[in-house]
Amino acid sequence: MSSIRALADDLAARSDDELRALFAARPDLCLPPVPDFSALAARACTRVSLQRALEKLSRPELELMETVVLASDVDRGTAVDAQGLAPLLVPVARSPRSPAPLLQRLHALGLLVRRDGQPPAAEPAENNDGGTRLPAYLPLAGLVEVLGPYPAGMGRTHRTLAGLNPQTGSRLAAVADSLRRAGHALPAPTGNEPDADMPSAAAPAEDGKAIAARAAAGQAAASAEHGQAAAAAIEHWLGQPGVWSTLLAAAPAKTPELLERFRSSPVGAVPQAMRTVDAAAPDLQPVPWLLAHGLLVPLDETHVELPRAVGLLLRGGAVANPWHTHPPEAAGPADMRPVRPAIRDNAAFAAVAETLRLVAELLAVAADAPVATLRAGGVGVREVKRVADALHVDAADAGWLLELTAAAGLLVLDVDTSRWTVHGAEAYAALDRPLQWQLLATAWLELGRAPALVASGPGSTPGSASAGAAGPPPGAGRAASSNTPINVLAAEASRPDAPAVRRRLLAALAELAAPPSAPEPAAGTVPAPSAGFVIAYLSWQSPRLQRRFERLVPGMLEEAARLGLLGSGALTELGLLLAEDPAAAAAVLDEKLPAPLSHFMLQADLTAVAPGYLEPSVARELQLLSNAEGRGPAAVHRFSADSIRTALDAGRDAAAILDFLTRHSATGVPQPLRYLVEDTAARHGTVRVGSAVSYLRSEDAELLDDLLADPRAAGLGLRRLAPTV
């Protein structure tokens, strides 16, 4: 019975609650709706749907799934049950675990089907003799392809490798013959060795080419059969009691260490892999010895594979050894360090205040000069440096701020000018700081981009290195990747999966911060996991997404810290609440952030010092009157004739400037500053420079008088500059 038909029958026998649970775990199965169970089963068996389902499996579930695929045979209908799988799974010593509950979960997810003739109920049935019969399962046929040729890091069988190409089959046949000559007890050959002689008889109508072709086909078939027989003989020999230990005892030095390199990755690179080696030859090196004894099988001239039988022997006869039934534990302060809550909160709220300040400054910079883009897309390095210099931050911080403000809709791309312009800045500035933070934080949470990828290049992370040397197995395609750096706000940084990864990250941090995941913290401290430990924990939850986590999570942790979701590496109350209730997180921030100040301190050296965050209206007016020096919420502002003149050009007068300074200064207005304002205002406007579009000139002054007096010329706005002009 095909997997689709078996799964359709299985789904049809499920209750409504079981189907709801399936659709909740695999929503792609019900969107769009399907007409019947056959269509539902067909969709569940597609490669894309199976990949999505596997991505949601935890590490113990995935290891069990791989073990089921290796231990069963879909084509022959050979199913496995919990009892048969138990020897293939070696749980961590801390807490042995039965595979039965996880088998039921994999079945509930539609990844396994029960063998024909078994009841749909999850409970064990009874045999005819009254004994307990555990449910036996078969994986969906598509899982074999989705999991790839090396499930659980195990190689293919000797017989599968023998059928890859004639050269590999011939080499295995030669290895089997060599092992027999060396005295090893391999089963006798079947007698179907290929015959090199040409057949003696042929139909009279056949010409020489036809005879040769038929002979070559027969010889190839016999050679393939001989290779399969040799592979079966080697597998049988390796499975005999005592053979493995005897082989290792007689192996050259460092052979066990070399085999250990193939424990999790069965393919390696070896020069002259197709060489002929006699098993009885003395003083063999480890690689030739392994080739001579069939423990490594050549795939081509440069690649070898560790067969499945040898991989099982390396793992003590188990597929999952160990079977990671529990999440990783922190090994010490390097994985999880204690942080005092006060230090955590101070760091988080300081980061929030700094981010809000920099966003406000960025909007002011972009309002004066919109951010230009490159023809190829994104913001160029030179433009990012201009923004960074204006904000007194480095280029990486400037790129992050541009990405954040664009995500919040405060910067929008003008398609006519190809520049990022300010949008809604006045409405944003009118918001209280907690609401400003909520806008930015929720925009980051739902951002379908990965700002941390900017300038790093979009190439995928390296895959697991094969043992022996670099290089993929033959026939494996290489994903095209580019090491070209990604520009700020370029399309290459788009990652539709980023919002889901951020939510999983915040959920994982919450789990790590709460017992029993977190170790017992020191009194009055909270745990702060390292980036590596967070990635390890997430990879245990979803091992097939490990490369994605390694690529995205470090940058997301830094971004979360800048938004106050982390403080000194520890999850804050803001981070705990953001994903579920952003308004509640903003309310917490409103309680914790100090109230904005309406005063500053004026000093005799023509400077003003803001002791904290100023009210937006006060800060804007102070920035108009002075030039900021330094960074941070307590930055120093310096007054000068040029800065006062800028305010006068904007429509202020001396009385208004002094009134503002008097109302908001906690120390009064120093006399030098008062003199500077009054003197600059007195000289302001005495000489003005303007422009004229055109002029009239005549030697007849009376004619010009008549022209100015003519009502018809009133709309021209003529002014007398000289008697004749």
XYZ file of C-alpha atoms in Angstrom:
725
model
C 0.000 0.000 0.000
C 1.335 3.455 -0.893
C 2.116 5.985 1.826
C -0.596 8.340 0.573
C -3.289 5.683 0.722
C -2.111 4.413 4.111
C -2.045 7.943 5.516
C -5.485 8.707 4.072
C -6.929 5.662 5.852
C -5.119 6.677 9.035
C -6.456 10.244 8.900
C -9.984 9.085 8.169
C -9.952 7.027 11.369
C -8.958 9.981 13.567
C -11.319 11.887 15.808
C -12.159 15.551 15.338
C -9.902 16.521 18.241
C -6.995 14.595 16.734
C -7.497 16.313 13.389
C -7.646 19.730 15.058
C -4.366 18.976 16.817
C -2.824 17.933 13.490
C -3.950 21.133 11.759
C -2.692 23.249 14.670
C 0.742 21.626 14.402
C 0.819 21.644 10.585
C -1.361 24.562 9.409
C -0.175 24.184 5.828
C -2.315 21.035 5.561
C -5.629 22.876 5.806
C -4.826 26.070 3.885
C -6.277 26.096 1.309
C -8.998 23.605 2.258
C -8.945 20.099 0.763
C -12.015 18.142 -0.407
C -11.260 14.761 1.181
C -8.778 12.696 3.161
C -7.000 11.476 0.048
C -6.169 15.045 -0.958
C -5.156 15.819 2.621
C -2.835 12.818 2.703
C -1.348 13.756 -0.662
C -0.582 17.253 0.612
C 0.924 15.878 3.827
C 3.262 13.681 1.769
C 4.664 16.510 -0.363
C 8.296 17.414 0.092
C 7.587 20.997 1.200
C 5.062 19.950 3.835
C 7.364 17.245 5.187
C 10.254 19.706 5.395
C 8.116 22.136 7.384
C 7.007 19.371 9.729
C 10.575 18.185 10.305
C 11.696 21.742 11.088
C 9.314 21.753 14.056
C 10.660 18.534 15.584
C 12.875 18.700 18.647
C 16.210 16.928 18.659
C 14.995 13.725 20.376
C 12.007 13.602 18.028
C 14.181 14.081 14.941
C 16.722 11.496 16.116
C 13.881 9.036 16.690
C 12.431 9.850 13.266
C 15.786 9.178 11.609
C 16.124 5.922 13.526
C 12.683 4.800 12.351
C 13.646 5.558 8.742
C 16.877 3.568 9.081
C 15.314 0.620 10.918
C 12.227 0.226 8.718
C 11.762 -0.631 5.060
C 8.860 1.113 3.364
C 9.167 -0.887 0.141
C 8.991 -4.229 1.939
C 6.508 -3.052 4.571
C 8.915 -3.728 7.454
C 7.611 -1.694 10.391
C 9.206 -0.991 13.770
C 7.813 -0.590 17.264
C 9.117 0.913 20.491
C 10.581 -2.378 21.647
C 12.507 -2.897 18.440
C 13.791 0.682 18.471
C 14.988 0.638 22.073
C 18.381 -1.022 21.324
C 19.045 1.602 18.642
C 18.568 4.500 21.083
C 20.920 5.186 23.971
C 19.373 7.936 26.126
C 21.594 10.150 28.205
C 22.420 8.474 31.494
C 20.615 11.147 33.455
C 17.117 9.961 32.617
C 16.284 6.948 30.421
C 13.269 7.536 28.230
C 10.993 5.212 26.293
C 10.475 6.005 22.609
C 6.774 5.054 22.778
C 5.385 8.546 23.643
C 7.458 10.214 20.939
C 6.394 7.589 18.411
C 2.798 8.468 19.203
C 3.564 12.163 18.701
C 5.241 11.523 15.336
C 2.193 9.514 14.361
C -0.094 12.335 15.511
C 1.876 14.720 13.265
C 1.171 12.505 10.264
C 4.809 11.498 9.779
C 4.275 7.840 10.667
C 1.472 5.447 9.798
C 0.539 2.286 11.637
C 1.132 -1.034 9.977
C -1.903 -2.563 8.246
C -4.272 -4.424 10.490
C -3.550 -2.425 13.645
C -6.232 -0.457 15.443
C -6.111 3.355 15.180
C -6.056 3.747 18.945
C -2.759 4.715 20.523
C -2.956 2.061 23.228
C -1.091 -1.238 22.754
C -3.193 -4.113 21.456
C -3.125 -7.755 22.492
C -1.642 -10.668 20.591
C -3.621 -13.825 19.936
C -1.900 -15.434 22.910
C -2.943 -12.598 25.206
C 0.416 -10.789 25.224
C 0.877 -7.073 24.662
C 1.494 -5.998 21.080
C 3.056 -2.564 20.725
C 1.996 -0.389 17.778
C 4.349 -0.778 14.822
C 4.971 2.167 12.516
C 6.138 2.888 9.002
C 7.505 6.287 7.928
C 6.060 8.088 4.948
C 7.973 7.203 1.809
C 8.788 10.870 1.155
C 10.727 11.144 4.410
C 13.530 9.007 2.995
C 14.140 11.656 0.331
C 13.602 14.661 2.623
C 16.045 13.401 5.264
C 18.666 12.916 2.569
C 21.099 10.077 1.903
C 22.698 10.304 5.351
C 19.979 10.301 8.046
C 21.413 10.550 11.559
C 24.837 11.021 9.965
C 24.882 7.361 8.888
C 26.261 6.244 5.546
C 24.551 4.003 3.044
C 24.687 0.213 3.120
C 27.433 -1.719 1.359
C 24.858 -3.025 -1.114
C 23.588 0.459 -1.917
C 27.139 1.682 -2.453
C 27.905 -1.304 -4.682
C 25.110 -0.242 -6.999
C 26.242 3.374 -7.358
C 28.614 2.707 -10.254
C 30.502 -0.241 -11.766
C 33.821 0.908 -10.326
C 32.574 0.851 -6.719
C 30.969 -2.565 -7.216
C 34.178 -3.929 -8.699
C 36.233 -2.532 -5.844
C 33.962 -4.185 -3.259
C 34.249 -7.487 -5.115
C 38.033 -7.163 -5.091
C 37.971 -6.300 -1.371
C 35.886 -9.391 -0.594
C 38.285 -11.613 -2.552
C 41.266 -10.031 -0.790
C 39.686 -10.589 2.626
C 39.091 -14.259 1.829
C 42.700 -14.680 0.741
C 43.789 -13.041 4.002
C 41.914 -15.721 5.935
C 38.791 -13.819 6.983
C 35.603 -15.889 7.162
C 33.484 -14.211 4.495
C 30.646 -16.208 2.917
C 31.693 -18.036 -0.246
C 31.059 -16.269 -3.571
C 27.853 -17.132 -5.425
C 29.624 -18.290 -8.570
C 28.152 -15.566 -10.764
C 31.435 -13.778 -11.386
C 31.597 -11.960 -14.698
C 33.148 -13.956 -17.527
C 35.664 -12.093 -19.599
C 35.267 -14.467 -22.575
C 32.938 -13.585 -25.423
C 29.919 -15.847 -25.946
C 30.601 -18.551 -28.536
C 27.215 -18.554 -30.214
C 25.157 -15.819 -31.772
C 22.260 -15.558 -34.136
C 23.429 -15.530 -37.767
C 21.630 -12.250 -38.382
C 23.594 -10.433 -35.711
C 26.638 -8.477 -36.726
C 29.764 -8.044 -34.668
C 28.610 -4.811 -32.977
C 25.375 -6.387 -31.767
C 27.228 -9.397 -30.440
C 29.701 -7.164 -28.602
C 26.921 -5.012 -27.147
C 25.001 -8.042 -25.911
C 28.130 -9.505 -24.426
C 29.029 -6.235 -22.705
C 25.526 -5.969 -21.241
C 25.717 -9.498 -19.927
C 29.137 -8.905 -18.458
C 27.971 -5.668 -16.780
C 24.976 -7.448 -15.271
C 27.166 -10.249 -13.969
C 29.663 -7.725 -12.579
C 26.890 -5.831 -10.782
C 25.540 -9.075 -9.348
C 29.020 -10.025 -8.192
C 29.442 -6.599 -6.533
C 26.130 -6.967 -4.714
C 27.097 -10.435 -3.512
C 30.447 -9.135 -2.281
C 28.743 -6.257 -0.440
C 26.331 -8.666 1.238
C 29.229 -10.917 2.239
C 31.147 -8.008 3.809
C 28.068 -6.858 5.740
C 27.449 -10.397 6.995
C 31.075 -10.775 8.035
C 31.145 -7.478 9.946
C 27.995 -8.483 11.814
C 29.526 -11.656 13.209
C 30.324 -11.633 16.967
C 33.874 -10.674 17.779
C 34.832 -9.568 14.267
C 34.731 -5.836 15.044
C 36.833 -6.063 18.202
C 39.331 -8.338 16.448
C 39.650 -5.921 13.557
C 40.241 -2.926 15.819
C 42.851 -4.844 17.788
C 44.777 -5.584 14.589
C 44.311 -2.141 13.046
C 47.255 0.228 12.538
C 47.894 2.945 15.086
C 45.542 5.956 14.966
C 42.881 4.014 13.045
C 40.274 4.452 15.832
C 40.922 8.201 15.843
C 40.441 8.326 12.075
C 37.197 6.351 12.312
C 35.940 8.726 14.998
C 36.124 11.564 12.486
C 33.488 9.738 10.444
C 31.166 9.241 13.414
C 28.788 12.071 12.503
C 29.701 12.664 8.851
C 30.194 9.557 6.707
C 31.814 11.138 3.633
C 35.449 12.158 3.429
C 38.078 13.125 0.881
C 40.948 10.695 0.291
C 43.485 10.777 -2.572
C 43.584 7.712 -4.837
C 40.493 6.242 -3.217
C 40.109 3.614 -5.972
C 43.563 2.154 -5.348
C 43.964 -1.619 -5.052
C 45.136 -2.674 -1.579
C 45.827 -6.204 -0.393
C 44.271 -6.912 3.011
C 47.213 -9.162 3.890
C 49.856 -6.560 3.070
C 52.060 -5.671 6.059
C 52.563 -2.225 7.589
C 49.529 -0.585 6.022
C 48.636 2.971 6.955
C 45.150 3.605 8.452
C 43.430 4.757 5.247
C 44.716 1.917 3.003
C 43.924 -0.574 5.776
C 40.341 0.699 6.046
C 39.937 0.504 2.261
C 41.369 -3.014 2.157
C 38.936 -4.274 4.819
C 35.801 -2.674 3.358
C 35.426 -0.243 6.259
C 35.693 2.667 3.845
C 34.125 2.367 0.395
C 35.460 4.512 -2.482
C 32.888 6.597 -4.325
C 35.300 7.945 -6.921
C 38.993 8.749 -7.105
C 38.876 11.319 -4.296
C 35.918 10.491 -2.025
C 35.105 7.649 0.348
C 32.088 6.791 2.482
C 31.782 4.993 5.797
C 29.115 2.294 5.254
C 26.143 2.057 7.574
C 27.223 -1.233 9.129
C 30.538 0.304 10.190
C 28.815 3.428 11.488
C 26.558 1.322 13.682
C 29.572 -0.540 15.046
C 31.273 2.771 15.834
C 28.200 3.827 17.822
C 27.995 0.593 19.740
C 25.198 -0.829 17.613
C 22.896 2.166 18.158
C 21.794 4.868 15.737
C 21.361 7.620 18.340
C 24.199 7.286 20.831
C 23.583 9.354 22.803
C 19.900 10.039 22.278
C 19.529 13.677 23.339
C 16.293 13.384 25.278
C 16.905 16.522 27.360
C 17.944 20.064 26.435
C 21.557 21.120 26.964
C 22.609 22.200 30.418
C 24.803 25.169 31.233
C 28.325 24.005 32.001
C 29.273 27.089 33.987
C 29.558 30.878 33.841
C 30.702 30.678 30.228
C 27.226 29.393 29.323
C 25.119 31.095 31.992
C 26.400 33.860 34.240
C 24.535 35.509 37.119
C 23.522 39.170 36.826
C 21.971 41.360 39.472
C 18.502 42.651 38.516
C 19.491 46.252 39.222
C 22.430 46.017 36.817
C 20.219 44.343 34.223
C 17.518 47.011 34.454
C 19.971 49.920 34.448
C 21.651 48.592 31.306
C 18.318 47.965 29.581
C 16.751 51.349 30.333
C 19.960 53.157 29.408
C 19.918 51.324 26.070
C 16.290 52.327 25.500
C 17.025 55.983 26.234
C 20.055 55.943 23.954
C 18.147 54.318 21.092
C 15.300 56.829 21.357
C 17.768 59.708 21.397
C 19.632 58.428 18.352
C 16.425 57.803 16.407
C 15.334 61.383 17.082
C 18.706 62.685 15.909
C 18.592 60.476 12.824
C 15.196 61.861 11.866
C 16.577 65.382 12.185
C 19.576 64.483 10.012
C 17.389 62.837 7.373
C 14.990 65.795 7.403
C 17.858 68.140 6.524
C 19.355 65.816 3.894
C 17.417 62.711 2.787
C 19.439 59.501 2.671
C 20.532 58.675 -0.866
C 20.494 55.160 -2.311
C 22.708 53.361 -4.779
C 21.639 52.393 -8.254
C 22.149 48.736 -7.279
C 19.929 49.163 -4.230
C 20.448 50.018 -0.599
C 22.369 52.816 1.057
C 26.031 53.057 0.149
C 28.983 53.081 2.510
C 29.680 56.779 1.936
C 26.116 57.784 2.793
C 26.104 55.579 5.885
C 29.344 57.226 6.994
C 27.747 60.649 6.568
C 24.894 59.628 8.836
C 27.302 58.016 11.303
C 29.406 61.169 11.521
C 26.316 63.290 12.091
C 25.164 61.006 14.918
C 28.675 60.466 16.346
C 28.315 56.678 16.073
C 30.117 54.038 14.047
C 28.883 52.793 10.686
C 27.376 49.585 12.113
C 25.240 51.554 14.570
C 24.174 53.957 11.830
C 23.115 51.055 9.618
C 21.091 49.511 12.440
C 19.345 52.829 13.138
C 18.488 53.287 9.463
C 17.030 49.774 9.342
C 15.048 50.348 12.553
C 13.562 53.697 11.555
C 12.640 52.352 8.123
C 10.972 49.333 9.750
C 8.905 51.679 11.921
C 7.808 53.667 8.866
C 9.663 56.797 9.962
C 11.839 56.640 6.854
C 10.201 55.884 3.508
C 11.736 55.511 0.075
C 10.730 58.230 -2.369
C 10.601 56.386 -5.683
C 10.890 59.625 -7.640
C 14.148 60.732 -6.028
C 15.460 57.317 -4.841
C 16.041 58.795 -1.401
C 14.859 57.784 2.041
C 12.846 60.683 3.423
C 11.308 61.346 6.823
C 7.671 60.370 7.258
C 5.507 61.083 10.295
C 8.331 62.572 12.348
C 6.111 65.177 14.016
C 3.559 62.578 15.101
C 6.360 60.371 16.384
C 7.960 63.234 18.323
C 4.617 64.008 19.957
C 4.418 60.497 21.434
C 5.578 59.755 24.946
C 8.837 57.850 25.121
C 7.219 54.503 26.073
C 4.977 54.728 23.026
C 7.940 55.637 20.848
C 9.706 52.540 22.158
C 6.625 50.391 21.547
C 6.490 51.540 17.931
C 10.156 50.719 17.381
C 10.140 47.427 19.309
C 7.066 45.997 17.595
C 8.421 47.072 14.218
C 11.644 45.186 14.985
C 9.736 42.114 16.159
C 7.770 41.894 12.896
C 10.596 43.024 10.597
C 11.060 40.601 7.714
C 14.714 41.524 7.428
C 17.939 40.702 9.247
C 19.822 43.981 9.832
C 22.774 42.062 11.282
C 23.455 40.598 7.823
C 24.308 44.062 6.507
C 27.943 44.206 5.332
C 28.438 40.505 6.156
C 27.567 38.945 2.799
C 24.539 36.791 2.057
C 26.388 33.494 1.649
C 25.049 30.633 3.704
C 26.933 29.363 6.706
C 29.357 26.551 6.005
C 27.921 23.120 6.279
C 29.229 20.379 8.467
C 32.708 19.519 7.285
C 33.186 16.051 5.933
C 35.788 13.919 7.583
C 39.218 13.739 6.048
C 39.152 16.917 3.964
C 36.919 19.597 2.616
C 34.649 19.019 -0.326
C 31.142 17.716 -0.880
C 30.362 14.124 -1.828
C 30.202 13.471 -5.549
C 26.896 14.384 -7.078
C 26.004 16.832 -4.321
C 25.069 20.218 -5.716
C 26.615 23.393 -4.429
C 24.239 26.145 -3.428
C 25.135 29.354 -5.161
C 26.265 31.918 -2.672
C 27.858 35.290 -2.831
C 30.300 36.912 -0.474
C 29.415 40.395 -1.691
C 28.653 42.627 1.321
C 25.021 43.615 1.791
C 24.189 47.320 1.815
C 21.957 48.938 4.408
C 18.259 48.716 3.433
C 19.140 46.502 0.453
C 16.820 43.721 -0.643
C 19.490 41.081 0.033
C 18.924 41.435 3.794
C 15.300 40.365 3.441
C 14.510 37.274 5.538
C 10.813 36.355 5.697
C 11.563 33.904 8.500
C 13.127 36.563 10.740
C 9.931 37.395 12.719
C 9.425 33.724 13.597
C 13.062 33.397 14.671
C 12.763 36.487 16.907
C 9.665 35.110 18.609
C 11.341 31.758 19.141
C 14.384 33.546 20.519
C 12.357 35.507 23.070
C 10.457 32.356 24.055
C 13.711 30.430 24.492
C 15.198 33.211 26.619
C 12.094 33.118 28.810
C 12.429 29.346 29.217
C 16.117 29.609 30.051
C 15.398 32.293 32.639
C 12.784 30.195 34.456
C 13.376 26.993 36.423
C 14.024 24.184 35.729
C 15.858 25.241 32.556
C 18.054 27.713 34.394
C 20.529 26.509 37.007
C 19.991 27.612 40.553
C 21.098 31.269 40.437
C 23.032 32.965 43.158
C 20.950 34.833 45.671
C 19.588 38.058 44.223
C 20.683 37.369 40.640
C 19.107 36.389 37.333
C 20.653 34.133 34.649
C 22.248 35.637 31.546
C 22.879 32.935 28.902
C 25.646 33.324 26.356
C 24.874 33.551 22.648
C 26.398 30.125 22.056
C 24.258 28.519 24.747
C 21.101 30.166 23.396
C 21.902 28.816 19.926
C 22.521 25.347 21.386
C 19.180 25.462 23.200
C 17.305 26.619 20.103
C 19.077 23.975 18.034
C 17.897 21.314 20.472
C 14.342 22.553 20.021
C 14.632 22.610 16.202
C 17.848 20.946 15.027
C 17.052 21.314 11.325
C 17.108 25.105 11.796
C 20.535 25.144 13.440
C 22.303 26.935 10.583
C 19.560 29.548 10.524
C 19.970 30.127 14.254
C 23.748 30.353 13.959
C 23.359 32.948 11.221
C 20.647 35.138 12.738
C 20.579 34.778 16.523
C 23.856 36.575 17.461
C 22.766 39.729 15.641
C 19.235 39.505 17.018
C 20.586 39.310 20.566
C 22.534 42.535 20.004
C 19.470 44.233 18.540
C 17.324 43.060 21.455
C 19.834 44.544 23.887
C 19.669 47.916 22.103
C 15.895 47.899 22.540
C 16.110 47.041 26.231
C 14.784 43.504 25.834
C 18.047 42.301 27.343
C 20.139 43.955 29.992
C 23.708 42.729 30.519
C 22.641 39.604 28.636
C 19.669 38.803 30.890
C 16.058 38.902 29.729
C 14.165 41.921 31.044
C 10.493 42.362 31.779
C 10.227 44.245 28.496
C 11.542 41.232 26.601
C 9.226 38.911 28.492
C 6.132 40.949 27.606
C 6.873 42.282 24.124
C 5.788 39.284 22.041
C 2.513 38.726 23.927
C 1.492 42.208 25.118
C 3.450 45.183 23.734
C 1.153 47.664 25.499
C 1.932 46.062 28.862
C 5.636 46.278 28.065
C 5.257 49.988 27.272
C 3.426 50.475 30.575
C 6.322 48.850 32.435
C 8.745 51.127 30.624
C 6.631 54.147 31.531
C 6.960 53.251 35.204
C 10.701 52.642 35.074
C 11.979 55.430 32.823
C 12.711 58.706 34.625
C 10.390 61.563 33.730
C 11.728 63.924 31.056
C 13.256 67.143 32.342
C 12.222 70.664 31.436
C 15.353 72.389 32.705
C 19.056 72.509 32.001
C 22.056 74.226 33.539
C 23.635 77.261 31.853
C 27.295 77.960 32.562
C 29.478 81.018 32.155
C 31.586 79.359 29.441
C 28.633 79.623 27.046
C 27.580 75.993 27.515
C 24.428 74.267 28.698
C 24.334 70.844 30.369
C 21.178 68.730 30.347
C 21.260 66.493 33.465
C 18.982 63.948 31.776
C 16.456 63.407 29.039
C 14.802 66.704 28.097
C 11.223 67.174 27.021
C 11.084 67.033 23.214
C 9.966 70.674 22.837
C 12.735 71.900 25.145
C 15.325 69.725 23.431
C 14.349 70.975 19.966
C 14.563 74.628 21.001
C 17.904 74.099 22.747
C 19.292 72.360 19.660
C 18.178 75.339 17.571
C 20.061 77.769 19.840
C 23.251 75.745 20.306
C 25.483 73.015 18.935
C 25.598 69.657 20.737
C 28.982 68.405 21.901
C 29.582 64.774 22.879
C 27.049 61.959 23.171
C 24.456 60.671 25.586
C 21.448 62.134 27.353
C 23.660 64.485 29.396
C 25.377 66.011 26.402
C 26.899 69.479 26.513
C 25.466 72.192 24.247
C 27.650 75.155 23.253
C 26.304 78.594 22.314
C 28.029 80.703 19.675
C 27.281 83.677 17.485
C 26.583 81.308 14.598
C 24.138 79.185 16.602
C 22.289 82.292 17.870
C 22.206 83.659 14.332
C 20.615 80.384 13.166
C 17.813 80.904 15.686
C 17.372 84.506 14.570
C 17.155 83.371 10.957
C 14.443 80.927 12.038
C 12.309 83.825 13.299
C 13.366 84.134 16.927
C 14.324 87.499 18.431
C 16.520 88.371 21.399
C 13.598 88.724 23.813
C 12.169 85.310 22.894
C 15.561 83.626 23.186
C 16.306 85.124 26.600
C 12.800 84.315 27.806
C 13.253 80.643 26.841
C 16.637 80.453 28.539
C 15.313 82.113 31.696
C 12.287 79.792 31.982
C 14.240 76.562 31.487
C 17.585 77.308 33.105
C 18.085 75.956 36.603
C 21.002 78.339 37.156
C 19.803 81.580 35.569
C 21.227 83.157 32.429
C 24.939 83.996 32.773
C 25.922 87.498 31.749
C 28.277 86.370 28.928
C 25.438 84.452 27.315
C 23.040 87.400 27.676
C 25.599 89.711 26.038
C 26.118 87.169 23.222
C 22.400 86.991 22.461
C 21.812 90.765 22.597
C 24.923 91.653 20.593
C 24.214 89.067 17.890
C 20.590 90.215 17.631
C 21.649 93.873 17.366
C 23.884 93.122 14.402
C 21.497 90.649 12.801
C 19.863 91.901 9.612
C 21.876 95.111 9.174
C 23.217 93.762 5.915
C 21.074 91.460 3.820
C 21.909 89.644 0.636
C 19.177 88.891 -1.837
C 18.749 87.898 -5.445
C 17.010 89.516 -8.418
C 15.622 87.595 -11.335
C 15.963 90.577 -13.746
C 16.476 94.373 -13.769
C 15.651 97.442 -15.878
C 18.212 100.118 -16.725
C 17.635 103.410 -18.561
C 19.483 106.708 -18.931
C 16.100 108.490 -18.805
C 15.271 108.708 -15.072
C 11.872 110.320 -15.784
C 10.873 107.318 -17.892
C 11.636 105.012 -14.960
C 9.555 107.270 -12.684
C 6.588 106.920 -15.035
C 7.041 103.121 -15.132
C 6.996 102.805 -11.341
C 3.885 104.976 -11.166
C 2.012 103.007 -13.827
C -0.604 100.720 -12.158
C -0.070 98.094 -14.837
C 3.492 97.499 -13.529
C 2.413 96.957 -9.928
C 2.390 93.167 -10.300
C 6.036 93.119 -11.340
C 7.282 94.134 -7.883
C 9.776 96.673 -9.209
C 12.027 98.503 -6.716
C 14.242 101.561 -7.359
C 17.870 100.641 -6.761
C 19.439 103.760 -8.350
C 18.235 106.755 -10.391
C 18.784 104.860 -13.631
C 18.262 101.245 -12.315
